[in-house]
Structure formats: structure tokens, C-alpha cells
Coordinates of C-alpha atoms in Angstrom, one line a residue:
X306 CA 33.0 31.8 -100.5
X307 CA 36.1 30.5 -98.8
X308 CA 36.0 26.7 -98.4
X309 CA 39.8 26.0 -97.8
X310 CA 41.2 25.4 -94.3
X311 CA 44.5 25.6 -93.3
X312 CA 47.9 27.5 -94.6
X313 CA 50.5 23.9 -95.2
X314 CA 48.1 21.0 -93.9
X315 CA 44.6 22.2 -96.5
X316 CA 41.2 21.1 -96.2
X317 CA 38.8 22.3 -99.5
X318 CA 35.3 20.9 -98.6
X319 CA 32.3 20.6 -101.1
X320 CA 28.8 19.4 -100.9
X321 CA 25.5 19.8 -100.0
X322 CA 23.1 18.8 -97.0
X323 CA 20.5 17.0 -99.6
X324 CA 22.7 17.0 -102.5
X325 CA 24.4 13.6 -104.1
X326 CA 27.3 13.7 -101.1
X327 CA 29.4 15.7 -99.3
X328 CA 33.7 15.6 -99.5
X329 CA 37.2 16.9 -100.2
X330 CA 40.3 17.6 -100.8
X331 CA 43.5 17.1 -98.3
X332 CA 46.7 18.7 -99.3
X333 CA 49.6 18.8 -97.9
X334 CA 49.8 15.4 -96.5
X335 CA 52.7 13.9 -95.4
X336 CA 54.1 11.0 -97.6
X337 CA 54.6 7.7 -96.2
X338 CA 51.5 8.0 -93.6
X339 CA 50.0 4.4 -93.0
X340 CA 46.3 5.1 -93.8
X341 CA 44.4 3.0 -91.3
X342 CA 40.6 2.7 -92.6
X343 CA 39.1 1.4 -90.1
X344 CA 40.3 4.6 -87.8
X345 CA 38.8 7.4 -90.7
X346 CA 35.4 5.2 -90.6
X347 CA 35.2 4.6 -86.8
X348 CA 35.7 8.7 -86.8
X349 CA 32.5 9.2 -89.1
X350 CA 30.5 6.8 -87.4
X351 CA 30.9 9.0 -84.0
X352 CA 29.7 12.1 -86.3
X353 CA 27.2 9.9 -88.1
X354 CA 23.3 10.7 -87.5
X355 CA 21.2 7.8 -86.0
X356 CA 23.6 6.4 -83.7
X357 CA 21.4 7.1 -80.3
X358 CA 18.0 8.0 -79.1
X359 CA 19.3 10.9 -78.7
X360 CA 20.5 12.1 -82.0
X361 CA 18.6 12.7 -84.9
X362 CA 17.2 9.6 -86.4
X363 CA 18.5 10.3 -90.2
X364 CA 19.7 7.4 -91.0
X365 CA 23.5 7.5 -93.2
X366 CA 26.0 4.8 -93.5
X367 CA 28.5 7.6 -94.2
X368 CA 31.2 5.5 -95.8
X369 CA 33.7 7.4 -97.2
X370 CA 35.6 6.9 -100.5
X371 CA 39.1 8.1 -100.4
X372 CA 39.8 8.6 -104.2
X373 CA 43.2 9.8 -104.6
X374 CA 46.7 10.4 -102.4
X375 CA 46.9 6.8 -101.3
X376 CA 49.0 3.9 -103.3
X377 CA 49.7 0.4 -100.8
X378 CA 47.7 1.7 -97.8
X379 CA 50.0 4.8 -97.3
X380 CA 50.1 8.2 -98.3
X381 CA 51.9 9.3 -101.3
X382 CA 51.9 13.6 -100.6
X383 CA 49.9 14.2 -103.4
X384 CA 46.2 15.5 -102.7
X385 CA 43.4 13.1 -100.9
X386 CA 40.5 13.6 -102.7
X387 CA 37.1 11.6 -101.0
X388 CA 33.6 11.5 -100.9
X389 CA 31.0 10.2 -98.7
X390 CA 27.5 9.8 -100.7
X391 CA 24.1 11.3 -99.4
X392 CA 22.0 8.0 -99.2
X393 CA 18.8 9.3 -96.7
X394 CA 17.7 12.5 -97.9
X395 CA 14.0 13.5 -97.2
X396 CA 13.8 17.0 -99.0
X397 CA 10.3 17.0 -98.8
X398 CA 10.2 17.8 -95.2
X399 CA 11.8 21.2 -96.0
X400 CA 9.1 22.2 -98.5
X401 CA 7.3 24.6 -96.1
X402 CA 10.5 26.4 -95.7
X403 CA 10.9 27.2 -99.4
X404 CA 9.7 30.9 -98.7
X405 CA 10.0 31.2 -95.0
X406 CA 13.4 32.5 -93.3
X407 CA 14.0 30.0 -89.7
X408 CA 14.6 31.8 -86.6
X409 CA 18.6 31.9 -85.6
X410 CA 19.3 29.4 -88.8
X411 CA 21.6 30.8 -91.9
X412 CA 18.4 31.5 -94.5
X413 CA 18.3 34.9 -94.2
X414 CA 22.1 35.5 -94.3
X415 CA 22.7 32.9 -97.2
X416 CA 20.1 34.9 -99.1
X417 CA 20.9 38.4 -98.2
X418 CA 24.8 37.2 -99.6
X419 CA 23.9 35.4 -102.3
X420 CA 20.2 36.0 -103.7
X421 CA 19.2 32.5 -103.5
X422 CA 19.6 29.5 -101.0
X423 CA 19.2 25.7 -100.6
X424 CA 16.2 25.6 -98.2
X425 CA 16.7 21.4 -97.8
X426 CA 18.1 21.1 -94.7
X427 CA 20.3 24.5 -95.2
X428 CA 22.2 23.2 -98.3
X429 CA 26.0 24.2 -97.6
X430 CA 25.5 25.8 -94.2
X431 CA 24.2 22.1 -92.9
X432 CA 26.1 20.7 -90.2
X433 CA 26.1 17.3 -92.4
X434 CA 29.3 19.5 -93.9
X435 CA 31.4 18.8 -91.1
X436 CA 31.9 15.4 -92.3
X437 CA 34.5 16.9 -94.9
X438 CA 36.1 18.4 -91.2
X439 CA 35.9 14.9 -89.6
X440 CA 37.9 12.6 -92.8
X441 CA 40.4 16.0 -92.4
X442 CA 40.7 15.4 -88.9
X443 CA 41.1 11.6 -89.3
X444 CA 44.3 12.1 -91.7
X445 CA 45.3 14.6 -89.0
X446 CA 45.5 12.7 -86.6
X447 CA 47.3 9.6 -88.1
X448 CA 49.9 11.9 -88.9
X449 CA 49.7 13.4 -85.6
X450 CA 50.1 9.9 -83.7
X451 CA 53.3 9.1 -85.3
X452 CA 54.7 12.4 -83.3
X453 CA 52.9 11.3 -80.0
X454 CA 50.6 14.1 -80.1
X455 CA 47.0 13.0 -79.2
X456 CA 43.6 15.0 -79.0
X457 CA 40.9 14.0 -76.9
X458 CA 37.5 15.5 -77.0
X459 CA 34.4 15.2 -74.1
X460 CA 31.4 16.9 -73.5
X461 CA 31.8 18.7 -70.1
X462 CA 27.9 20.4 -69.5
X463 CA 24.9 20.0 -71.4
X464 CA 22.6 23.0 -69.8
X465 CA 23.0 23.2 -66.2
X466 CA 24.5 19.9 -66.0
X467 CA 28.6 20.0 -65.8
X468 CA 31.8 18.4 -64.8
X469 CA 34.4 20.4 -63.1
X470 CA 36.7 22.2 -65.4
X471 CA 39.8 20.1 -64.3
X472 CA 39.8 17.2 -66.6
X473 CA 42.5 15.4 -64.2
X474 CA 39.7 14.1 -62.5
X475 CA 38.3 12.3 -65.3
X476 CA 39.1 8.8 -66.9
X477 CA 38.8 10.7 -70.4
X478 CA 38.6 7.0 -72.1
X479 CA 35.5 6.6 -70.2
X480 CA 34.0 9.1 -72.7
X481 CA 32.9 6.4 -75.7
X482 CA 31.2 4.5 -72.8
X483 CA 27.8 6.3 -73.2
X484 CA 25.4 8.5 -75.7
X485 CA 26.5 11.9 -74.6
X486 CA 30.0 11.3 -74.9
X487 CA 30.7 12.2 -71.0
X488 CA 33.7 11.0 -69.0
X489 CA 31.5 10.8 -65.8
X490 CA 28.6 8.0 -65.7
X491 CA 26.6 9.5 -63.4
X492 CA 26.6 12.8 -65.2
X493 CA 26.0 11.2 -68.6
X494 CA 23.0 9.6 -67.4
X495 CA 21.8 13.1 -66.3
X496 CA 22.5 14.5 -69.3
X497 CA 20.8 11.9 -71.5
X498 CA 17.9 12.0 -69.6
X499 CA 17.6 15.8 -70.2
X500 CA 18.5 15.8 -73.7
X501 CA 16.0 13.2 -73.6
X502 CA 13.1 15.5 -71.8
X503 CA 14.0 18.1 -74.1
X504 CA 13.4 16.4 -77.2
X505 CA 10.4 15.0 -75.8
X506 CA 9.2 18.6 -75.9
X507 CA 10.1 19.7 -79.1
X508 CA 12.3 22.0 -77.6
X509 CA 16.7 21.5 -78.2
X510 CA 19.7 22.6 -75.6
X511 CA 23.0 23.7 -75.8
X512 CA 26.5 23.2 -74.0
X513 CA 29.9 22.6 -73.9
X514 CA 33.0 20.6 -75.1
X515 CA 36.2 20.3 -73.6
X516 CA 39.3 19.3 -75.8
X517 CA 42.8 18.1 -74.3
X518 CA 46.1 18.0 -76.5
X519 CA 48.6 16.0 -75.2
X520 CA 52.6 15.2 -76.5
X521 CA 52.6 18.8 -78.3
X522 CA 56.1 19.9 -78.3
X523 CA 56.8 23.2 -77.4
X524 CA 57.6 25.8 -80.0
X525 CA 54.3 25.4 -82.2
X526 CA 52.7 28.3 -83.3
X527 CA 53.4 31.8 -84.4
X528 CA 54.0 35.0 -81.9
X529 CA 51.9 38.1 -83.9
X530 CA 49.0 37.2 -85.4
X531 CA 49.2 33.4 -86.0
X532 CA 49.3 32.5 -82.4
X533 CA 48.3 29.4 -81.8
X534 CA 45.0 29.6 -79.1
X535 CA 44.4 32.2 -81.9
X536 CA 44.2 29.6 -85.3
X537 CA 42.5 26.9 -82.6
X538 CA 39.9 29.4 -81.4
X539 CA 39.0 30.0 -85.8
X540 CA 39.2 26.6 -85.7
X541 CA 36.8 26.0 -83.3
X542 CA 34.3 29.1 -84.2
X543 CA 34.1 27.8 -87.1
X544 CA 31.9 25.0 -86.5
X545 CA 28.1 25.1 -86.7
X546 CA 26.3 26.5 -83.6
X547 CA 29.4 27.5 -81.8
X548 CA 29.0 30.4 -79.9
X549 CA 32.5 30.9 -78.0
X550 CA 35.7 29.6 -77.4
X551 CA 38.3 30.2 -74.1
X552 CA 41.4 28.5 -73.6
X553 CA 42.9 27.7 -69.9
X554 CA 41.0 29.1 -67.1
X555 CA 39.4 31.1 -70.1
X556 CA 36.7 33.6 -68.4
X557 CA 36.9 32.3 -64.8
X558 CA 40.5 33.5 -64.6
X559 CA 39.4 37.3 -64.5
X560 CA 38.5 36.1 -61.1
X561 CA 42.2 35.4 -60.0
X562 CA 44.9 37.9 -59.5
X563 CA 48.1 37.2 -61.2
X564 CA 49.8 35.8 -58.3
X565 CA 47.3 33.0 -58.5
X566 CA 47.1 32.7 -62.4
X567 CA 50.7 33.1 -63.1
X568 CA 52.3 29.2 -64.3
X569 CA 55.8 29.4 -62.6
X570 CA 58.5 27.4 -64.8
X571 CA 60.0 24.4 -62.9
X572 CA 62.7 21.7 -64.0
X573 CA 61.2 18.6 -65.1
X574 CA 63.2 15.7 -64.2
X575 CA 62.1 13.7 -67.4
X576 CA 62.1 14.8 -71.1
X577 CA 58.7 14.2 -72.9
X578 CA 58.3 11.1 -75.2
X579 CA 58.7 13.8 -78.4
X580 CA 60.0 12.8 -81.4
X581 CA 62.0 16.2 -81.5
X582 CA 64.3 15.5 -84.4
X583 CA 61.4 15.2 -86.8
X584 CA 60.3 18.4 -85.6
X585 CA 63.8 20.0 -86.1
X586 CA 63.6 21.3 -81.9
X587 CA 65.4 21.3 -79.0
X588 CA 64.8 18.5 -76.0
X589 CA 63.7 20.5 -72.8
X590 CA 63.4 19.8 -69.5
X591 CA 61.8 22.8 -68.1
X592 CA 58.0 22.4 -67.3
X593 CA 54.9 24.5 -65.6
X594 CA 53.9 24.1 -61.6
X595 CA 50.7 24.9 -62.6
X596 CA 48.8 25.1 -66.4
X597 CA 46.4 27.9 -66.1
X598 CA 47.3 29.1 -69.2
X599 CA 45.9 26.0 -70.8
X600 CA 49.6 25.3 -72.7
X601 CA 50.4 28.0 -74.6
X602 CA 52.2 31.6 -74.0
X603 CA 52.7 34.6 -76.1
X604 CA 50.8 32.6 -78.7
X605 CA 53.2 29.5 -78.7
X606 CA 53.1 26.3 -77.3
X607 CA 55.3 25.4 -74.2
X608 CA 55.0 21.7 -74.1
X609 CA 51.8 21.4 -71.0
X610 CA 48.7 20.1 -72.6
X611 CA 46.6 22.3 -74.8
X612 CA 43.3 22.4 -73.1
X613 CA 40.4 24.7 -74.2
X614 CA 36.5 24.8 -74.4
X615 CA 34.0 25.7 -76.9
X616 CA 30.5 26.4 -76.2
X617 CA 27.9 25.7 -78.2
X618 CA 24.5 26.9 -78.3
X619 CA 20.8 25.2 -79.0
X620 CA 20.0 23.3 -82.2
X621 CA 18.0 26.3 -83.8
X622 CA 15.3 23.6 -85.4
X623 CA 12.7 23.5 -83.0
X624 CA 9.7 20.9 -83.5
X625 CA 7.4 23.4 -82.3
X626 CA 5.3 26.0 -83.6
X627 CA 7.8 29.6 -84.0
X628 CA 7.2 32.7 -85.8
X629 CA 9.0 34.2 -88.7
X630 CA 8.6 35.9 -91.8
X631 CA 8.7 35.0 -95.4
X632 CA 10.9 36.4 -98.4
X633 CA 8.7 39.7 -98.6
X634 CA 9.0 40.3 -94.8
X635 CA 5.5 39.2 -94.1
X636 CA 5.2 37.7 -90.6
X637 CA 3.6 34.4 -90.8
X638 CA 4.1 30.9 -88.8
X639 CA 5.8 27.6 -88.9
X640 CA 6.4 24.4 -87.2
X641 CA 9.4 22.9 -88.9
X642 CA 9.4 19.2 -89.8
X643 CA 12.2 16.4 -90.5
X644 CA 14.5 14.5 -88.2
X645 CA 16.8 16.7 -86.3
X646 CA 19.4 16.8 -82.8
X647 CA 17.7 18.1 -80.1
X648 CA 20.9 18.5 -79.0
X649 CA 24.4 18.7 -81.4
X650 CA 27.2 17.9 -78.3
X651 CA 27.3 14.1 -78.8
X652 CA 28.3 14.2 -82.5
X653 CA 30.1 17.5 -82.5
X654 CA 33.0 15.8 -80.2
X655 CA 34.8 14.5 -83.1
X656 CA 34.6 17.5 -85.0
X657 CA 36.3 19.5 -82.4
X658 CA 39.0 16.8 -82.1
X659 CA 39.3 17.1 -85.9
X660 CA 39.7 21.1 -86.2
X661 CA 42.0 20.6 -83.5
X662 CA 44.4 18.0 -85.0
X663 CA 44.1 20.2 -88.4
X664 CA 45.7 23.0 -86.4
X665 CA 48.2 21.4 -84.5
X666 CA 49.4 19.4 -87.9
X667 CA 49.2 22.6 -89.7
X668 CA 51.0 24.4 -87.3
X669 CA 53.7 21.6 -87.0
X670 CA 54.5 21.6 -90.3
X671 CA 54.8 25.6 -90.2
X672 CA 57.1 24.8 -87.2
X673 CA 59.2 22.7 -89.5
X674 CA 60.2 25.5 -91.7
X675 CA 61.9 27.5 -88.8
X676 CA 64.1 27.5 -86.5
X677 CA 62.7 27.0 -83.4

């Protein structure tokens, strides 16, 4: 089983959904990194469970225990080990699963692979996991600020509900203003209010995220088969219930011929505010008219704002009555039980940000190696 993200910048994760916690290990770390608490706690408490009506109502304090890597609040470069404890667990609700395999959920897989599985709450394939992702992404993303670079997650559509694609429209610090995690009010409250009907029914609904990476020097990434939209888009399928991943105009650019798609160079009459010298690159003044291609070319970043989305598809737990079959292939029926999202966008926002400042650091420091 691989549990180790990254190539320079490494995340190991470990844990269980109803085990005694869930952590990790970061290596690779920069030394000297002013570790800022508060900021890695305020980070899991935007993935923790209970925070809305409409989240699941599992209630964690998900404080996290950083155990190693850290001497006089900053980072030392040796590993970060941490843990955050499971305090909340209700295993009994999952009792009626022991034998049963859960429509679209990992049982069947998890058993076919291994010969046995954790049926509380999915064990390891839980998506309580991604709170190894979001401490990761936390220690990222310190590192990442002292270069200028910033990532900014929002949720863009939650069924047939969306924003336009072009996040210039948006005031994206709007987006910790409501439940949903929207930059828009007015399509917040339409959102909530379906997540809302939708739980109401039993029933769950998917959507999509929109992530925005700004101050990223050109230069980052590799041009054969580390590109960089490539490592983001693993990244980003590597989260639970995520179903794709496009970059730029993505799919509606098939649309366009390449007169209209193609991002003609221009000269920028400022530099960016990039700390180039700790990246070992060259100042540039040459910019993009246009950003279709969502900041990156031939696999490498050219210094526009990465932007990308990832889709992600209905919470598979559904309060209602489904059928199934057990361990012997017997059909039979089930109406699952415990607290659960009827809809994952609201707390997977921060988990996209963190995969996405994992990359970018991980790249970065690749970037540092060679000549750019």
C-alpha cells in the first residue's frame, strides 16, 4: 500500500477512521520555518466534522499534536511527526455492514485486495484520513507564504447550482463567510438550502471546487512526465470522491479554436513580488494577454496563476434503504446508519488547498536543484 506523498516535500499518513487517531510524517521540511499553531489548527477546524448543519454532525475537536521537527516554534528540517486522536467514534452504527459490500464505497475493492477490511466507517479508505493531507498542507503552506505563493480554494457548483468559471469576478475572501464555502452570497444561500433539501431526504449531491495559485514563479515543474498540471491533477484525484480534474478552460476549451485559446506573451511593465533568489531563477517581465491555459505550458509553470477544478461526486452513504450483496454475493438490503455529509464540498476545500501547496512546495524544491 503506498502511503507516501511527494518526491522532496513527503507526506507518510497513518490511521484509521475508528481507530485511536489519524497522523504523520512530514519530511523534507525546510529548516528555519516559523510554525504558526494557530494557522495548522484553524486549517483542521475548516476540515473538521460538526462545524454546520450541513456537515455531518460527528463531533471531533481534531487537535493536532505535532511531536517532532519543531525546537523554539520553528522548524528544525528533521521529520514532523503528529497526531490528531479519534475522540467520537460510534462503531456500532457500522455493525450491519460487517458482511454487506456498500454501493460505489471502497468494501468490495479493499476486500478483493486485501482479504479483509475495516467495515467502521471504511477504516483507511475514510475520508477522516485527509486530515494527515490537511496538517501537510498546513506546513505547506507556511513555507509557501514566505515565497509569496498563496492557494485559495472555493466551492464553484454544488449540483446545478454554479458560479461562472472566471474567478475575477469573485471577492475569493468572501469564501469563509458562509457554510458552503462560496465566494458569492446569493449562490451560497442556494446551495445551502439544497444541500439542506437533500439531506432532508436521505439522499447526498456532488460538485465542484475551484483552486487559484497565485505568486508561483515561473519555471516550476518538470517537461516529460513530471509536468506540473500532471503531479496537481494526482494530487487532486487522489482525494476521496473525486471524480475528475481539468486545468484552464479544461473541457470547455474543445469548444474554441486555437486562435481563441492561444495565450499570446506580452511585456509586463512590473516584475512579480517573487522572491527569485531563493528560488535560484531569473526575474521576468514577460506575461500572458490572456490565461486560458490556466498557468502552466509544456508542463511548466509561466508565472499567471494556476487555476484548475476538481469535480467531485455524491457522498456514496445514503440514509435510505439501497441494495447490495453480502460477502457470498447474496443480494440482500440495507439502510446504512451513523452521521454522515450529505454533501463533502464544504470540508473538502481545504484539502484541495493542501494537495495543492504539497505540489507546488514539492515542486519548488525540485526546481531548486536545477537550473532554471
Amino acid at each position: 500500500m503506498r502511503n507516501t506523498f511527494g518526491t522532496l516535500f513527503t507526506l507518510t499518513t497513518f490511521g484509521e477512521s475508528h481507530g485511536a487517531g489519524v497522523g504523520g510524517v512530514v519530511d523534507g521540511m525546510p529548516s528555519g520555518i516559523e510554525v504558526d499553531m494557530a494557522f495548522i489548527q484553524h486549517e483542521l477546524d475548516r476540515r473538521r466534522p460538526g462545524q454546520s448543519a450541513i456537515t455531518t454532525s460527528r463531533k471531533e475537536g481534531d487537535r493536532v499534536e505535532l511531536l517532532s521537527g519543531i525546537f523554539e516554534g520553528r522548524t528544525t528540517g528533521a521529520p514532523i511527526g503528529f497526531l490528531v486522536r479519534n475522540e467520537n467514534q460510534h462503531s456500532q452504527d457500522y455493525e450491519n455492514l460487517r458482511t454487506l459490500f456498500r454501493p460505489s464505497h471502497a468494501d468490495y475493492t479493499y476486500y478483493y485486495k486485501y482479504g479483509t477490511r475495516d467495515h467502521r466507517g471504511g477504516g483507511r479508505s475514510s475520508a477522516r484520513i485527509t486530515i494527515s493531507r490537511v496538517v501537510g498542507g498546513a506546513l505547506a503552506k507556511l513555507a509557501l507564504r514566505q515565497l509569496g505563493v498563496s492557494v485559495n480554494a472555493y466551492t464553484t457548483q454544488v449540483g446545478p447550482i454554479a458560479l461562472e468559471r472566471d474567478y475575477h469576478l469573485y471577492d475569493l475572501s468572501l469564501t469563509e463567510q458562509n457554510a458552503v464555502r462560496c465566494p458569492d452570497p446569493d449562490k451560497a444561500r442556494q446551495m445551502e438550502e439544497l444541500i439542506a433539501q437533500v439531506k432532508a431526504e436521505g439522499d447526498t449531491i456532488g460538485g465542484v471546487i475551484a483552486c487559484v495559485v497565485k505568486g508561483c514563479p515561473p519555471g516550476i515543474g518538470e517537461p516529460e512526465f513530471g509536468k506540473l498540471h500532471a503531479q496537481l491533477g494526482q494530487a487532486m484525484l487522489s482525494i476521496n470522491a473525486v471524480k475528475g480534474f481539468e486545468i484552464g478552460e479544461g473541457f470547455d476549451g474543445v469548444k474554441q479554436r486555437g486562435s481563441e485559446q492561444n495565450d499570446i506573451f506580452i511585456k509586463s511593465s512590473e516584475l512579480p513580488d517573487v522572491p527569485y533568489a531563493a528560488l535560484n531563477a531569473r526575474p521576468s517581465t514577460i506575461a500572458t494577454a490572456t490565461n486560458h491555459s490556466g498557468g502552466i505550458q509544456g508542463g511548466i509553470s509561466n508565472g499567471q496563476d494556476i487555476f484548475f477544478r476538481v469535480a467531485f461526486k455524491p457522498v456514496a452513504t445514503l440514509l435510505r434503504e439501497q441494495q447490495t450483496v453480502d460477502l457470498e454475493g447474496n443480494p440482500t438490503t440495507f439502510t446504512a446508519r451513523g452521521r454522515h455529509d450529505p454533501c463533502v464540498l464544504p470540508r473538502a476545500v481545504p484539502v484541495v488547498e493542501a494537495m495543492a501547496a504539497m505540489t507546488i512546495l514539492d515542486h519548488w524544491l525540485y526546481a531548486r536543484t536545477v537550473s532554471l
